[in-house]
Coordinates of C-alpha atoms in Angstrom, one line a residue:
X29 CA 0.0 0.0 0.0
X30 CA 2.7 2.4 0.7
X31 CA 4.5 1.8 -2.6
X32 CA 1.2 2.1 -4.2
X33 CA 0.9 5.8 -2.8
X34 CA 4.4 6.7 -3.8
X35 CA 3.8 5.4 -6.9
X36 CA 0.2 7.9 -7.7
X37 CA 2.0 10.8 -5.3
X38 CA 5.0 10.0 -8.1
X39 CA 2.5 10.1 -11.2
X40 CA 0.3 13.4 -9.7
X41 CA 3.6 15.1 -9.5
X42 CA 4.3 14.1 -13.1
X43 CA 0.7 15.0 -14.2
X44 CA 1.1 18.2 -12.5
X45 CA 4.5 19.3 -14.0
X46 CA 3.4 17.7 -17.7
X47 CA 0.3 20.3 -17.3
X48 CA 2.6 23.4 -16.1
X49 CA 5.2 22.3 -19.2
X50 CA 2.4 22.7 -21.8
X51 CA 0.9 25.9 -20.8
X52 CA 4.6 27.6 -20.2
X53 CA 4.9 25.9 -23.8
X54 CA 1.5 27.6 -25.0
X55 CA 2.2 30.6 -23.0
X56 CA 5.9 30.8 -25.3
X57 CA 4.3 30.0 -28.5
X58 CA 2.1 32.8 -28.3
X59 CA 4.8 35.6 -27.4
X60 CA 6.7 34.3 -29.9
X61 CA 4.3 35.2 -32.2
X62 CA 4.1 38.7 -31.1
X63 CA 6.2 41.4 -33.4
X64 CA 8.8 42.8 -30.9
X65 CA 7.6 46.0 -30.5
X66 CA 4.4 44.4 -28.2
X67 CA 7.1 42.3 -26.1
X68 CA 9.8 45.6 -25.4
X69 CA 6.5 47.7 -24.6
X70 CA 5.2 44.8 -22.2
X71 CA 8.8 44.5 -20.6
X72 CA 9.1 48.2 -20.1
X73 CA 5.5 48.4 -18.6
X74 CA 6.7 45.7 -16.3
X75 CA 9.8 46.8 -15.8
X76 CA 8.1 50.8 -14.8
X77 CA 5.6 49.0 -12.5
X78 CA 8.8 46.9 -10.5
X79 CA 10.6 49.8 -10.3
X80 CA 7.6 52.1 -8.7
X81 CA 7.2 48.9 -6.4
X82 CA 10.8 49.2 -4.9
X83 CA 10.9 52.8 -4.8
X84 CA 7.7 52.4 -2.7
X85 CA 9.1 50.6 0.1
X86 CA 11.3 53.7 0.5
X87 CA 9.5 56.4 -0.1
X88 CA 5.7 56.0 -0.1
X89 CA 4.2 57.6 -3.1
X90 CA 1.6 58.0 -5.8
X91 CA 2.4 57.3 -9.5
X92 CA 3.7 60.8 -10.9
X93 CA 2.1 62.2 -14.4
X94 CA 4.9 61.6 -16.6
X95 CA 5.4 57.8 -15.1
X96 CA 1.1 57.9 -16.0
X97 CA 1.5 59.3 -19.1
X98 CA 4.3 56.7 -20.5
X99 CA 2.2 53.5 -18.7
X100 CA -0.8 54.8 -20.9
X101 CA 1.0 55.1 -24.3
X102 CA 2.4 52.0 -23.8
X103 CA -0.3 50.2 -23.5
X104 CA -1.6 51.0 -26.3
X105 CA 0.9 48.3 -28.1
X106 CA -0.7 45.2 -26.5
X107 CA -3.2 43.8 -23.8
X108 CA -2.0 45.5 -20.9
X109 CA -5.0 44.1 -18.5
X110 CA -2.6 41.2 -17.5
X111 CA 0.4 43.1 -17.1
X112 CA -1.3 45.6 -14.8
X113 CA 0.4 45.3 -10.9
X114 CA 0.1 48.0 -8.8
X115 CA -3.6 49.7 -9.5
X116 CA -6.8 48.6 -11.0
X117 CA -8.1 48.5 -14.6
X118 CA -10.7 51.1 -13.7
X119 CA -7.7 54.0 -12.2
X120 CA -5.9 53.1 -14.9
X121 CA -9.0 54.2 -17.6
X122 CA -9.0 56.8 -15.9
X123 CA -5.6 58.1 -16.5
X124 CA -6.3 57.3 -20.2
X125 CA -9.3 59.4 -20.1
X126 CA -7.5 62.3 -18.1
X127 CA -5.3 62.5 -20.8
X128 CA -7.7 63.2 -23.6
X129 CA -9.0 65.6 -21.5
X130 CA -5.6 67.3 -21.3
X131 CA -5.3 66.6 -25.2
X132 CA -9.0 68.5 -26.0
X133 CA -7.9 71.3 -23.2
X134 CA -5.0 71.9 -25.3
X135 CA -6.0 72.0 -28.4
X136 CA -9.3 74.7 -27.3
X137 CA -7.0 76.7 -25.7
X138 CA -7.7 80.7 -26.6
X139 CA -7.0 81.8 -29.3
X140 CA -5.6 85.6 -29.8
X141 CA -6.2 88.3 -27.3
X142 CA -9.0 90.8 -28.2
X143 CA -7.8 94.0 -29.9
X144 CA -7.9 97.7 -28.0
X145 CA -11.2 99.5 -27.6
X146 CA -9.9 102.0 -29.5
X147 CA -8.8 100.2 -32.4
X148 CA -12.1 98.8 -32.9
X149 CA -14.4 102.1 -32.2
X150 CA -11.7 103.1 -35.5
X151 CA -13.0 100.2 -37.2
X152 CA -16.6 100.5 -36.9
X153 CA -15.7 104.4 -37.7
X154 CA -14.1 103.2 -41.1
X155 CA -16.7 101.0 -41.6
X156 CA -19.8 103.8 -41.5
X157 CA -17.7 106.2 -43.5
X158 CA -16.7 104.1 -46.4
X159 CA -19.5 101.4 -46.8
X160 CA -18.2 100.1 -50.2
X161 CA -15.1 98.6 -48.5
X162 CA -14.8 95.0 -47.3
X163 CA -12.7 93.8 -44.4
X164 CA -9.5 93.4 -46.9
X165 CA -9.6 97.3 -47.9
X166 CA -10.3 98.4 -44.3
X167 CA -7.3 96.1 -43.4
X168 CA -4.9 97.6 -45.7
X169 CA -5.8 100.7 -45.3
X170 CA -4.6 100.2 -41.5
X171 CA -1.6 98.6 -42.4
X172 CA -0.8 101.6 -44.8
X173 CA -1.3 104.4 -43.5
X174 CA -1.6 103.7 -39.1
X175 CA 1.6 100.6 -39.4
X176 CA -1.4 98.6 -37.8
X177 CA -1.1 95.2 -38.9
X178 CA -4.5 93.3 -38.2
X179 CA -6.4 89.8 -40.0
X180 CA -9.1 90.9 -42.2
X181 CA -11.0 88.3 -40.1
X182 CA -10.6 90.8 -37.2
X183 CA -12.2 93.6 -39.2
X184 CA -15.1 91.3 -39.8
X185 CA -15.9 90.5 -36.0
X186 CA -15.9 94.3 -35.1
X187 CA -17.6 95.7 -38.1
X188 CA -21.1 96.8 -37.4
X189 CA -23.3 94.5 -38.9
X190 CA -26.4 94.9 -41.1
X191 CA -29.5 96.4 -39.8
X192 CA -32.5 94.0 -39.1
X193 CA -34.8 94.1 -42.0
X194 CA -32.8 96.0 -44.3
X195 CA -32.5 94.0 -47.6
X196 CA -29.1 92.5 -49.2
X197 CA -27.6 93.8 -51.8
X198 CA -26.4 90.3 -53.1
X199 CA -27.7 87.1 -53.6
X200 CA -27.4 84.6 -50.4
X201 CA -24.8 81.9 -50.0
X202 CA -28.2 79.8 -49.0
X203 CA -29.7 81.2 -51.8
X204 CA -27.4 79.9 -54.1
X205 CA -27.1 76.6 -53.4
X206 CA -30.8 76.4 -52.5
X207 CA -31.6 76.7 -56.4
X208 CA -28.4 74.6 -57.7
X209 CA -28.4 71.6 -55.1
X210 CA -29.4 68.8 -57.4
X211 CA -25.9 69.6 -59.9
X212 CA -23.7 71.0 -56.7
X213 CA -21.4 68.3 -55.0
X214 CA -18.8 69.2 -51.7
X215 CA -16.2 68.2 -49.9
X216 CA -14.1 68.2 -46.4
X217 CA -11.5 67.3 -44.0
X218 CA -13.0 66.0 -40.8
X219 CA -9.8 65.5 -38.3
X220 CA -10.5 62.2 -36.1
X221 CA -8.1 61.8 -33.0
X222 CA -7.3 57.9 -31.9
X223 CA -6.9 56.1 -29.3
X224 CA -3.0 57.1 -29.4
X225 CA -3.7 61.0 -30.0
X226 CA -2.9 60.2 -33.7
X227 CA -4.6 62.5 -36.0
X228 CA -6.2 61.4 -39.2
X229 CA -7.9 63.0 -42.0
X230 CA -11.4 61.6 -43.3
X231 CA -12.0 63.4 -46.6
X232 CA -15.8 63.7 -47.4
X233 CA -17.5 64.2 -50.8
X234 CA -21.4 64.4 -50.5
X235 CA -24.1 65.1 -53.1
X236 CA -26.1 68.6 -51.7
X237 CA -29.5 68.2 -53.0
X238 CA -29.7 64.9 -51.5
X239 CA -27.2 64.4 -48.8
X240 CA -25.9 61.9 -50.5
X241 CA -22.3 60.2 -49.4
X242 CA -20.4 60.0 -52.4
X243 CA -16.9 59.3 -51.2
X244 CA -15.3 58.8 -48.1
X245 CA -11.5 58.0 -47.3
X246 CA -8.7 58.5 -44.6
X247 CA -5.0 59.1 -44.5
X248 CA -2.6 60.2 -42.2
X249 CA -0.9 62.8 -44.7
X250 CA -3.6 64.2 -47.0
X251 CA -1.7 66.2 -49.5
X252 CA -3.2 67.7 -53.1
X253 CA -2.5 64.9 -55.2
X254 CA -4.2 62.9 -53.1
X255 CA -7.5 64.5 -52.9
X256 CA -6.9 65.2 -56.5
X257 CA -7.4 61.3 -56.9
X258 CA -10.4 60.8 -54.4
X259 CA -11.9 62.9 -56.6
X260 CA -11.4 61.1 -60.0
X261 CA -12.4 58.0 -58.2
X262 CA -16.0 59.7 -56.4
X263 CA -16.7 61.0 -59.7
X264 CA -17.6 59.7 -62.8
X265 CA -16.4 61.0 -66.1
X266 CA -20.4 60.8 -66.8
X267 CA -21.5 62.5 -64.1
X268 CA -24.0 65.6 -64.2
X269 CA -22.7 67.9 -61.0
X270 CA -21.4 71.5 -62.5
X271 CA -20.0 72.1 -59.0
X272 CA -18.0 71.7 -56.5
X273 CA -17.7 73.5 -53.1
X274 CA -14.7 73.6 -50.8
X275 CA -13.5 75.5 -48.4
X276 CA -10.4 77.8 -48.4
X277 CA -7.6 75.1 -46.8
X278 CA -4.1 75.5 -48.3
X279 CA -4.5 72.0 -49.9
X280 CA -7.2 73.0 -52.1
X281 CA -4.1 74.5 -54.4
X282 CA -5.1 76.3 -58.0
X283 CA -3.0 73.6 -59.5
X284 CA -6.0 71.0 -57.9
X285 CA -8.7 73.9 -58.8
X286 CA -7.8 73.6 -62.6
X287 CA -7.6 69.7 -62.7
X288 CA -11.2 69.9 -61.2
X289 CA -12.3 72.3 -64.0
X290 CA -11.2 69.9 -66.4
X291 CA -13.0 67.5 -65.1
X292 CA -16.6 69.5 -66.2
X293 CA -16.7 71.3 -62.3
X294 CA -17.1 74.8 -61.3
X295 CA -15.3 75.4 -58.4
X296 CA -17.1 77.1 -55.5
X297 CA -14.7 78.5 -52.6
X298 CA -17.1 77.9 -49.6
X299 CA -16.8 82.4 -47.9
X300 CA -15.0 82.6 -45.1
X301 CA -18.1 82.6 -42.4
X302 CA -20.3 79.6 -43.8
X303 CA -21.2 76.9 -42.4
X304 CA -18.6 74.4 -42.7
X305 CA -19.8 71.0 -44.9
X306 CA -18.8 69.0 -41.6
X307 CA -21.8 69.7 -40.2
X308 CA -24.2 68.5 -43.3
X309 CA -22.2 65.3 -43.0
X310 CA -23.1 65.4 -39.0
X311 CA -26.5 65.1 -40.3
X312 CA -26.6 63.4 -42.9

């Protein structure tokens, strides 16, 4: 009877140490199909998490931002749920989400101060006494003659504006495309932030009259060549549109304007003030 135990306390032991060989085994296969870069960003976030450990014994303390900030990018390489030690998944979505807080904070920071009082009493003054001038004249005519350099853009947001009820002088932008919308076509940029605060570029070509998605495609580095062949692939050499709106972004160059006039398309620079087409593809 006793050798019979020895032998099955033997055979468990063998059992037990055949079943810990095959999932180290398992375990090995599968990091070994890992690319590198997920290993050395699993090491390091090991490695960060050890090191926080021992310098805890000596010095209790919290996790500082930058040691936060370099855990969270890392993880973004592989499944960091297993390799996570010292605080739980939930404190550690929430570092994740203080950061894109951080990220958005940042990028709506304020823009330029607000000019002097003076400076824009002198505006509005320009304005009433010269009403055939636009923002660009009044804006020269600064620069010129006062050294006062100021965006035309600036002009517009303190010039006084038209009286309610008084009738326009030109046709509406709304006007416009309200009676061409079945032949008028647009497009955009819509920026899309990931996961890693990488920024992409969706470009957007829609059909007015109907809302229509035409196109839609995302790169990393739009440039005018590019968007130059979105185009020729959305539309057709057949095709009935006799224009296109878009706004006033560098990469909207004249050399792209004149390859979209040979393709049959009037090109419509969306005025500085309009509604941007984003938000018709918001809706749509």
């Amino acid at each position: 009877m006793e050798l019979l135990s020895r032998i099955f306390k033997v055979l468990g032991e063998l059992a037990h140490l055949a079943r810990t060989l095959f999932t180290v085994g398992m375990h090995f296969m599968s990091l070994c199909a890992r690319s590198r870069t997920a290993l050395a960003a699993e090491n390091l976030f090991l490695r960060k998490q050890l090191a926080f450990y021992q310098e805890r014994k000596v010095i209790p303390r919290r996790f500082d931002n930058v040691t936060r900030f370099i855990l969270v990018l890392l993880s973004r390489v592989f499944a960091w749920k297993d390799a996570l030690v010292n605080v739980t998944p939930k404190t550690f979505i929430g570092w994740h989400r203080a950061g894109f807080r951080l990220f958005w904070r940042w990028k709506l920071r304020p823009g330029r101060p607000p000019i002097p009082l003076e400076l824009r009493a002198l505006i509005r003054e320009m304005s009433r006494d010269n009403p055939g001038w636009g923002e660009g004249r009044i804006a020269n005519e600064l620069l010129l003659k006062l050294g006062i350099q100021i965006s035309p853009r600036t002009v517009r947001k303190y010039t006084p504006k038209r009286p309610q009820g008084q009738p326009r002088g030109d046709q509406r932008w709304s006007t416009l495309v309200a009676n061409h919308a079945k032949v008028i076509v647009a497009c955009d940029f819509l920026t899309v932030v990931t996961a890693t605060f990488k920024c992409l570029y969706v470009f957007v070509i829609i059909e007015v009259g109907t809302r229509k998605l035409l196109h839609i495609h995302v790169t990393g580095h739009p440039t005018a060549s590019w968007t130059q062949q979105q185009l020729r692939e959305a539309i057709s050499s057949e095709h009935s549109y006799r224009f296109l709106i878009h706004d006033r972004d560098c990469i909207f160059s004249s050399q792209l304007d004149q390859s979209i006039t040979r393709m049959g398309l009037r090109v419509l620079r969306r005025l500085i003030g309009v509604p941007r087409l984003t938000a018709s593809v918001s809706v749509s």
